[in-house]
């Protein structure tokens, strides 16, 4: 049984002030987005035998490979916000 709490996707703020901290946050956001993209690619791979599933492209998917590649089941709980101002984020979460 694996229980994983994923970070939400990170979007760059166009009005963010350039500081060392802001650069570190932007780099961390890029890493989070890359891990989420790799997880998405692994979960959407065709049924066996696939040509290539990118489990090794992310530390997250390397850890979860036994759960993702096996005959198990996966459940997802998504936290979304119904506010109209959050429509794009909610849509992105539901499409994951």
mmCIF file of N, CA and C in Angstrom:
data_model
loop_
_atom_site.group_PDB
_atom_site.id
_atom_site.type_symbol
_atom_site.label_atom_id
_atom_site.label_comp_id
_atom_site.label_asym_id
_atom_site.label_seq_id
_atom_site.Cartn_x
_atom_site.Cartn_y
_atom_site.Cartn_z
ATOM 1 N N UNK A 1 0.850 -1.174 0.000
ATOM 2 C CA UNK A 1 0.000 0.000 0.000
ATOM 3 C C UNK A 1 0.891 1.230 0.000
ATOM 4 N N UNK A 2 0.721 2.081 -0.987
ATOM 5 C CA UNK A 2 1.448 3.343 -1.067
ATOM 6 C C UNK A 2 0.444 4.471 -0.868
ATOM 7 N N UNK A 3 0.773 5.413 -0.021
ATOM 8 C CA UNK A 3 -0.015 6.631 0.138
ATOM 9 C C UNK A 3 0.938 7.781 -0.162
ATOM 10 N N UNK A 4 0.594 8.588 -1.155
ATOM 11 C CA UNK A 4 1.477 9.653 -1.610
ATOM 12 C C UNK A 4 0.715 10.970 -1.617
ATOM 13 N N UNK A 5 1.302 11.991 -1.033
ATOM 14 C CA UNK A 5 0.733 13.336 -1.059
ATOM 15 C C UNK A 5 1.577 14.154 -2.026
ATOM 16 N N UNK A 6 1.016 14.447 -3.186
ATOM 17 C CA UNK A 6 1.759 15.166 -4.217
ATOM 18 C C UNK A 6 1.591 16.668 -4.068
ATOM 19 N N UNK A 7 2.627 17.392 -4.411
ATOM 20 C CA UNK A 7 2.538 18.849 -4.476
ATOM 21 C C UNK A 7 1.714 19.205 -5.702
ATOM 22 N N UNK A 8 1.059 20.337 -5.656
ATOM 23 C CA UNK A 8 0.327 20.809 -6.826
ATOM 24 C C UNK A 8 1.295 21.308 -7.876
ATOM 25 N N UNK A 9 0.827 21.443 -9.098
ATOM 26 C CA UNK A 9 1.695 21.982 -10.140
ATOM 27 C C UNK A 9 2.015 23.432 -9.808
ATOM 28 N N UNK A 10 3.199 23.847 -10.171
ATOM 29 C CA UNK A 10 3.653 25.199 -9.857
ATOM 30 C C UNK A 10 3.640 26.034 -11.123
ATOM 31 N N UNK A 11 3.085 27.221 -11.012
ATOM 32 C CA UNK A 11 3.065 28.151 -12.140
ATOM 33 C C UNK A 11 3.923 29.358 -11.790
ATOM 34 N N UNK A 12 4.714 29.792 -12.750
ATOM 35 C CA UNK A 12 5.571 30.954 -12.522
ATOM 36 C C UNK A 12 4.712 32.210 -12.454
ATOM 37 N N UNK A 13 4.996 33.052 -11.487
ATOM 38 C CA UNK A 13 4.280 34.312 -11.332
ATOM 39 C C UNK A 13 4.979 35.368 -12.183
ATOM 40 N N UNK A 14 4.289 35.931 -13.132
ATOM 41 C CA UNK A 14 4.874 36.905 -14.049
ATOM 42 C C UNK A 14 5.330 38.168 -13.333
ATOM 43 N N UNK A 15 4.772 38.461 -12.180
ATOM 44 C CA UNK A 15 5.098 39.688 -11.461
ATOM 45 C C UNK A 15 6.039 39.446 -10.283
ATOM 46 N N UNK A 16 6.619 38.271 -10.183
ATOM 47 C CA UNK A 16 7.504 37.952 -9.060
ATOM 48 C C UNK A 16 8.782 38.773 -9.141
ATOM 49 N N UNK A 17 9.256 39.212 -8.001
ATOM 50 C CA UNK A 17 10.501 39.957 -7.917
ATOM 51 C C UNK A 17 11.655 38.963 -8.012
ATOM 52 N N UNK A 18 12.676 39.283 -8.822
ATOM 53 C CA UNK A 18 13.821 38.385 -8.991
ATOM 54 C C UNK A 18 14.744 38.504 -7.788
ATOM 55 N N UNK A 19 14.754 37.486 -6.997
ATOM 56 C CA UNK A 19 15.662 37.390 -5.857
ATOM 57 C C UNK A 19 16.229 35.983 -5.848
ATOM 58 N N UNK A 20 17.219 35.772 -5.004
ATOM 59 C CA UNK A 20 17.781 34.424 -4.897
ATOM 60 C C UNK A 20 16.710 33.452 -4.425
ATOM 61 N N UNK A 21 15.862 33.888 -3.496
ATOM 62 C CA UNK A 21 14.780 33.030 -2.989
ATOM 63 C C UNK A 21 13.768 32.738 -4.096
ATOM 64 N N UNK A 22 13.419 33.755 -4.876
ATOM 65 C CA UNK A 22 12.469 33.556 -5.972
ATOM 66 C C UNK A 22 13.037 32.591 -7.007
ATOM 67 N N UNK A 23 14.342 32.693 -7.268
ATOM 68 C CA UNK A 23 14.974 31.770 -8.218
ATOM 69 C C UNK A 23 14.950 30.340 -7.693
ATOM 70 N N UNK A 24 15.179 30.178 -6.384
ATOM 71 C CA UNK A 24 15.140 28.842 -5.783
ATOM 72 C C UNK A 24 13.733 28.259 -5.849
ATOM 73 N N UNK A 25 12.730 29.098 -5.599
ATOM 74 C CA UNK A 25 11.335 28.649 -5.666
ATOM 75 C C UNK A 25 10.979 28.251 -7.096
ATOM 76 N N UNK A 26 11.450 29.035 -8.063
ATOM 77 C CA UNK A 26 11.178 28.729 -9.468
ATOM 78 C C UNK A 26 11.832 27.400 -9.870
ATOM 79 N N UNK A 27 13.057 27.175 -9.397
ATOM 80 C CA UNK A 27 13.754 25.921 -9.703
ATOM 81 C C UNK A 27 13.023 24.738 -9.071
ATOM 82 N N UNK A 28 12.581 24.901 -7.824
ATOM 83 C CA UNK A 28 11.834 23.836 -7.146
ATOM 84 C C UNK A 28 10.522 23.556 -7.877
ATOM 85 N N UNK A 29 9.853 24.617 -8.328
ATOM 86 C CA UNK A 29 8.608 24.449 -9.081
ATOM 87 C C UNK A 29 8.826 23.671 -10.367
ATOM 88 N N UNK A 30 9.935 23.943 -11.043
ATOM 89 C CA UNK A 30 10.257 23.202 -12.262
ATOM 90 C C UNK A 30 10.483 21.728 -11.984
ATOM 91 N N UNK A 31 11.131 21.441 -10.869
ATOM 92 C CA UNK A 31 11.371 20.050 -10.477
ATOM 93 C C UNK A 31 10.059 19.337 -10.150
ATOM 94 N N UNK A 32 9.167 20.035 -9.445
ATOM 95 C CA UNK A 32 7.854 19.464 -9.119
ATOM 96 C C UNK A 32 7.083 19.167 -10.395
ATOM 97 N N UNK A 33 7.072 20.133 -11.308
ATOM 98 C CA UNK A 33 6.338 19.944 -12.560
ATOM 99 C C UNK A 33 6.904 18.781 -13.373
ATOM 100 N N UNK A 34 8.225 18.629 -13.383
ATOM 101 C CA UNK A 34 8.840 17.523 -14.122
ATOM 102 C C UNK A 34 8.436 16.182 -13.516
ATOM 103 N N UNK A 35 8.424 16.097 -12.187
ATOM 104 C CA UNK A 35 8.016 14.849 -11.527
ATOM 105 C C UNK A 35 6.559 14.521 -11.824
ATOM 106 N N UNK A 36 5.702 15.542 -11.799
ATOM 107 C CA UNK A 36 4.283 15.312 -12.088
ATOM 108 C C UNK A 36 4.076 14.885 -13.538
ATOM 109 N N UNK A 37 4.830 15.492 -14.456
ATOM 110 C CA UNK A 37 4.729 15.108 -15.867
ATOM 111 C C UNK A 37 5.158 13.652 -16.058
ATOM 112 N N UNK A 38 6.254 13.268 -15.432
ATOM 113 C CA UNK A 38 6.726 11.886 -15.549
ATOM 114 C C UNK A 38 5.715 10.915 -14.958
ATOM 115 N N UNK A 39 5.141 11.269 -13.815
ATOM 116 C CA UNK A 39 4.110 10.414 -13.214
ATOM 117 C C UNK A 39 2.923 10.270 -14.163
ATOM 118 N N UNK A 40 2.531 11.367 -14.778
ATOM 119 C CA UNK A 40 1.412 11.319 -15.731
ATOM 120 C C UNK A 40 1.741 10.400 -16.909
ATOM 121 N N UNK A 41 2.952 10.511 -17.440
ATOM 122 C CA UNK A 41 3.350 9.651 -18.560
ATOM 123 C C UNK A 41 3.359 8.179 -18.161
ATOM 124 N N UNK A 42 3.804 7.897 -16.950
ATOM 125 C CA UNK A 42 3.845 6.504 -16.478
ATOM 126 C C UNK A 42 2.447 5.939 -16.269
ATOM 127 N N UNK A 43 1.533 6.751 -15.763
ATOM 128 C CA UNK A 43 0.182 6.250 -15.505
ATOM 129 C C UNK A 43 -0.640 6.144 -16.778
ATOM 130 N N UNK A 44 -0.242 6.839 -17.815
ATOM 131 C CA UNK A 44 -0.987 6.777 -19.075
ATOM 132 C C UNK A 44 -0.336 5.879 -20.106
ATOM 133 N N UNK A 45 0.704 5.172 -19.723
ATOM 134 C CA UNK A 45 1.366 4.254 -20.656
ATOM 135 C C UNK A 45 0.381 3.159 -21.047
ATOM 136 N N UNK A 46 0.483 2.666 -22.274
ATOM 137 C CA UNK A 46 -0.436 1.606 -22.704
ATOM 138 C C UNK A 46 -0.234 0.338 -21.878
ATOM 139 N N UNK A 47 -1.232 -0.527 -21.870
ATOM 140 C CA UNK A 47 -1.101 -1.785 -21.117
ATOM 141 C C UNK A 47 0.083 -2.604 -21.621
ATOM 142 N N UNK A 48 0.562 -3.520 -20.803
ATOM 143 C CA UNK A 48 1.737 -4.317 -21.186
ATOM 144 C C UNK A 48 1.519 -5.026 -22.501
ATOM 145 N N UNK A 49 2.512 -5.236 -23.300
ATOM 146 C CA UNK A 49 3.880 -4.781 -23.082
ATOM 147 C C UNK A 49 4.111 -3.421 -23.741
ATOM 148 N N UNK A 50 4.298 -2.344 -22.967
ATOM 149 C CA UNK A 50 4.562 -1.037 -23.566
ATOM 150 C C UNK A 50 5.978 -0.979 -24.136
ATOM 151 N N UNK A 51 6.173 -0.071 -25.070
ATOM 152 C CA UNK A 51 7.505 0.067 -25.648
ATOM 153 C C UNK A 51 8.462 0.700 -24.642
ATOM 154 N N UNK A 52 8.019 1.729 -23.939
ATOM 155 C CA UNK A 52 8.876 2.386 -22.942
ATOM 156 C C UNK A 52 7.998 3.140 -21.955
ATOM 157 N N UNK A 53 8.207 2.903 -20.692
ATOM 158 C CA UNK A 53 7.544 3.654 -19.632
ATOM 159 C C UNK A 53 8.660 4.356 -18.868
ATOM 160 N N UNK A 54 8.615 5.692 -18.757
ATOM 161 C CA UNK A 54 9.744 6.451 -18.206
ATOM 162 C C UNK A 54 9.849 6.450 -16.680
ATOM 163 N N UNK A 55 9.828 5.286 -16.049
ATOM 164 C CA UNK A 55 9.929 5.220 -14.589
ATOM 165 C C UNK A 55 11.224 5.842 -14.075
ATOM 166 N N UNK A 56 12.300 5.719 -14.817
ATOM 167 C CA UNK A 56 13.607 6.188 -14.349
ATOM 168 C C UNK A 56 13.810 7.687 -14.543
ATOM 169 N N UNK A 57 12.862 8.374 -15.142
ATOM 170 C CA UNK A 57 13.010 9.804 -15.407
ATOM 171 C C UNK A 57 12.756 10.672 -14.184
ATOM 172 N N UNK A 58 12.268 10.099 -13.120
ATOM 173 C CA UNK A 58 11.937 10.868 -11.920
ATOM 174 C C UNK A 58 12.132 9.996 -10.686
ATOM 175 N N UNK A 59 12.618 10.602 -9.620
ATOM 176 C CA UNK A 59 12.784 9.854 -8.368
ATOM 177 C C UNK A 59 11.428 9.351 -7.876
ATOM 178 N N UNK A 60 10.393 10.171 -8.028
ATOM 179 C CA UNK A 60 9.045 9.785 -7.606
ATOM 180 C C UNK A 60 8.584 8.514 -8.314
ATOM 181 N N UNK A 61 8.732 8.463 -9.628
ATOM 182 C CA UNK A 61 8.253 7.294 -10.370
ATOM 183 C C UNK A 61 9.150 6.079 -10.159
ATOM 184 N N UNK A 62 10.431 6.297 -9.849
ATOM 185 C CA UNK A 62 11.290 5.160 -9.497
ATOM 186 C C UNK A 62 10.796 4.508 -8.214
ATOM 187 N N UNK A 63 10.417 5.339 -7.246
ATOM 188 C CA UNK A 63 9.919 4.819 -5.970
ATOM 189 C C UNK A 63 8.575 4.111 -6.159
ATOM 190 N N UNK A 64 7.717 4.684 -6.992
ATOM 191 C CA UNK A 64 6.367 4.146 -7.181
ATOM 192 C C UNK A 64 6.272 3.064 -8.256
ATOM 193 N N UNK A 65 7.366 2.744 -8.922
ATOM 194 C CA UNK A 65 7.310 1.777 -10.018
ATOM 195 C C UNK A 65 6.643 0.460 -9.642
ATOM 196 N N UNK A 66 6.951 -0.142 -8.486
ATOM 197 C CA UNK A 66 6.275 -1.408 -8.162
ATOM 198 C C UNK A 66 4.749 -1.266 -8.108
ATOM 199 N N UNK A 67 4.271 -0.140 -7.639
ATOM 200 C CA UNK A 67 2.823 0.071 -7.553
ATOM 201 C C UNK A 67 2.227 0.403 -8.914
ATOM 202 N N UNK A 68 2.971 1.138 -9.732
ATOM 203 C CA UNK A 68 2.448 1.551 -11.035
ATOM 204 C C UNK A 68 2.524 0.439 -12.074
ATOM 205 N N UNK A 69 3.536 -0.402 -11.991
ATOM 206 C CA UNK A 69 3.750 -1.431 -13.009
ATOM 207 C C UNK A 69 3.024 -2.730 -12.698
ATOM 208 N N UNK A 70 2.632 -2.910 -11.465
ATOM 209 C CA UNK A 70 2.015 -4.165 -11.069
ATOM 210 C C UNK A 70 0.537 -4.223 -11.393
ATOM 211 N N UNK A 71 -0.087 -5.311 -10.987
ATOM 212 C CA UNK A 71 -1.505 -5.505 -11.269
ATOM 213 C C UNK A 71 -2.419 -4.811 -10.255
ATOM 214 N N UNK A 72 -1.884 -3.891 -9.481
ATOM 215 C CA UNK A 72 -2.665 -3.239 -8.430
ATOM 216 C C UNK A 72 -3.658 -2.223 -8.957
ATOM 217 N N UNK A 73 -4.299 -1.562 -8.039
ATOM 218 C CA UNK A 73 -5.275 -0.522 -8.355
ATOM 219 C C UNK A 73 -4.785 0.795 -7.782
ATOM 220 N N UNK A 74 -5.205 1.873 -8.417
ATOM 221 C CA UNK A 74 -4.803 3.204 -7.978
ATOM 222 C C UNK A 74 -6.039 4.051 -7.749
ATOM 223 N N UNK A 75 -6.029 4.790 -6.669
ATOM 224 C CA UNK A 75 -7.102 5.744 -6.382
ATOM 225 C C UNK A 75 -6.467 7.117 -6.206
ATOM 226 N N UNK A 76 -7.161 8.136 -6.668
ATOM 227 C CA UNK A 76 -6.663 9.506 -6.571
ATOM 228 C C UNK A 76 -7.701 10.353 -5.859
ATOM 229 N N UNK A 77 -7.231 11.142 -4.907
ATOM 230 C CA UNK A 77 -8.079 12.122 -4.232
ATOM 231 C C UNK A 77 -7.515 13.482 -4.612
ATOM 232 N N UNK A 78 -8.320 14.305 -5.247
ATOM 233 C CA UNK A 78 -7.861 15.617 -5.700
ATOM 234 C C UNK A 78 -8.539 16.720 -4.896
ATOM 235 N N UNK A 79 -7.742 17.676 -4.457
ATOM 236 C CA UNK A 79 -8.279 18.844 -3.753
ATOM 237 C C UNK A 79 -8.452 19.957 -4.777
ATOM 238 N N UNK A 80 -9.693 20.368 -4.987
ATOM 239 C CA UNK A 80 -9.971 21.409 -5.975
ATOM 240 C C UNK A 80 -10.748 22.542 -5.324
ATOM 241 N N UNK A 81 -10.729 23.686 -5.977
ATOM 242 C CA UNK A 81 -11.414 24.872 -5.483
ATOM 243 C C UNK A 81 -12.493 25.249 -6.506
ATOM 244 N N UNK A 82 -13.763 25.313 -6.112
ATOM 245 C CA UNK A 82 -14.831 25.608 -7.069
ATOM 246 C C UNK A 82 -14.946 27.088 -7.448
ATOM 247 N N UNK A 83 -14.122 27.949 -6.877
ATOM 248 C CA UNK A 83 -14.210 29.380 -7.178
ATOM 249 C C UNK A 83 -13.897 29.634 -8.652
ATOM 250 N N UNK A 84 -14.651 30.530 -9.286
ATOM 251 C CA UNK A 84 -14.392 30.840 -10.696
ATOM 252 C C UNK A 84 -12.953 31.298 -10.957
ATOM 253 N N UNK A 85 -12.349 31.976 -10.001
ATOM 254 C CA UNK A 85 -10.974 32.453 -10.181
ATOM 255 C C UNK A 85 -9.965 31.301 -10.218
ATOM 256 N N UNK A 86 -10.369 30.133 -9.759
ATOM 257 C CA UNK A 86 -9.483 28.968 -9.718
ATOM 258 C C UNK A 86 -9.818 27.933 -10.793
ATOM 259 N N UNK A 87 -10.622 28.341 -11.777
ATOM 260 C CA UNK A 87 -11.084 27.417 -12.805
ATOM 261 C C UNK A 87 -9.927 26.746 -13.552
ATOM 262 N N UNK A 88 -8.905 27.500 -13.927
ATOM 263 C CA UNK A 88 -7.790 26.904 -14.670
ATOM 264 C C UNK A 88 -7.045 25.874 -13.833
ATOM 265 N N UNK A 89 -6.796 26.183 -12.557
ATOM 266 C CA UNK A 89 -6.107 25.241 -11.675
ATOM 267 C C UNK A 89 -6.950 23.980 -11.457
ATOM 268 N N UNK A 90 -8.250 24.174 -11.247
ATOM 269 C CA UNK A 90 -9.146 23.039 -11.037
ATOM 270 C C UNK A 90 -9.186 22.154 -12.279
ATOM 271 N N UNK A 91 -9.280 22.757 -13.438
ATOM 272 C CA UNK A 91 -9.303 22.015 -14.700
ATOM 273 C C UNK A 91 -8.010 21.218 -14.874
ATOM 274 N N UNK A 92 -6.892 21.850 -14.587
ATOM 275 C CA UNK A 92 -5.600 21.177 -14.698
ATOM 276 C C UNK A 92 -5.511 19.982 -13.748
ATOM 277 N N UNK A 93 -5.997 20.157 -12.522
ATOM 278 C CA UNK A 93 -5.979 19.070 -11.535
ATOM 279 C C UNK A 93 -6.847 17.907 -11.992
ATOM 280 N N UNK A 94 -8.039 18.203 -12.484
ATOM 281 C CA UNK A 94 -8.948 17.140 -12.913
ATOM 282 C C UNK A 94 -8.451 16.424 -14.169
ATOM 283 N N UNK A 95 -7.702 17.118 -15.010
ATOM 284 C CA UNK A 95 -7.150 16.488 -16.212
ATOM 285 C C UNK A 95 -5.946 15.616 -15.915
ATOM 286 N N UNK A 96 -5.346 15.784 -14.752
ATOM 287 C CA UNK A 96 -4.169 14.986 -14.410
ATOM 288 C C UNK A 96 -4.533 13.521 -14.392
#
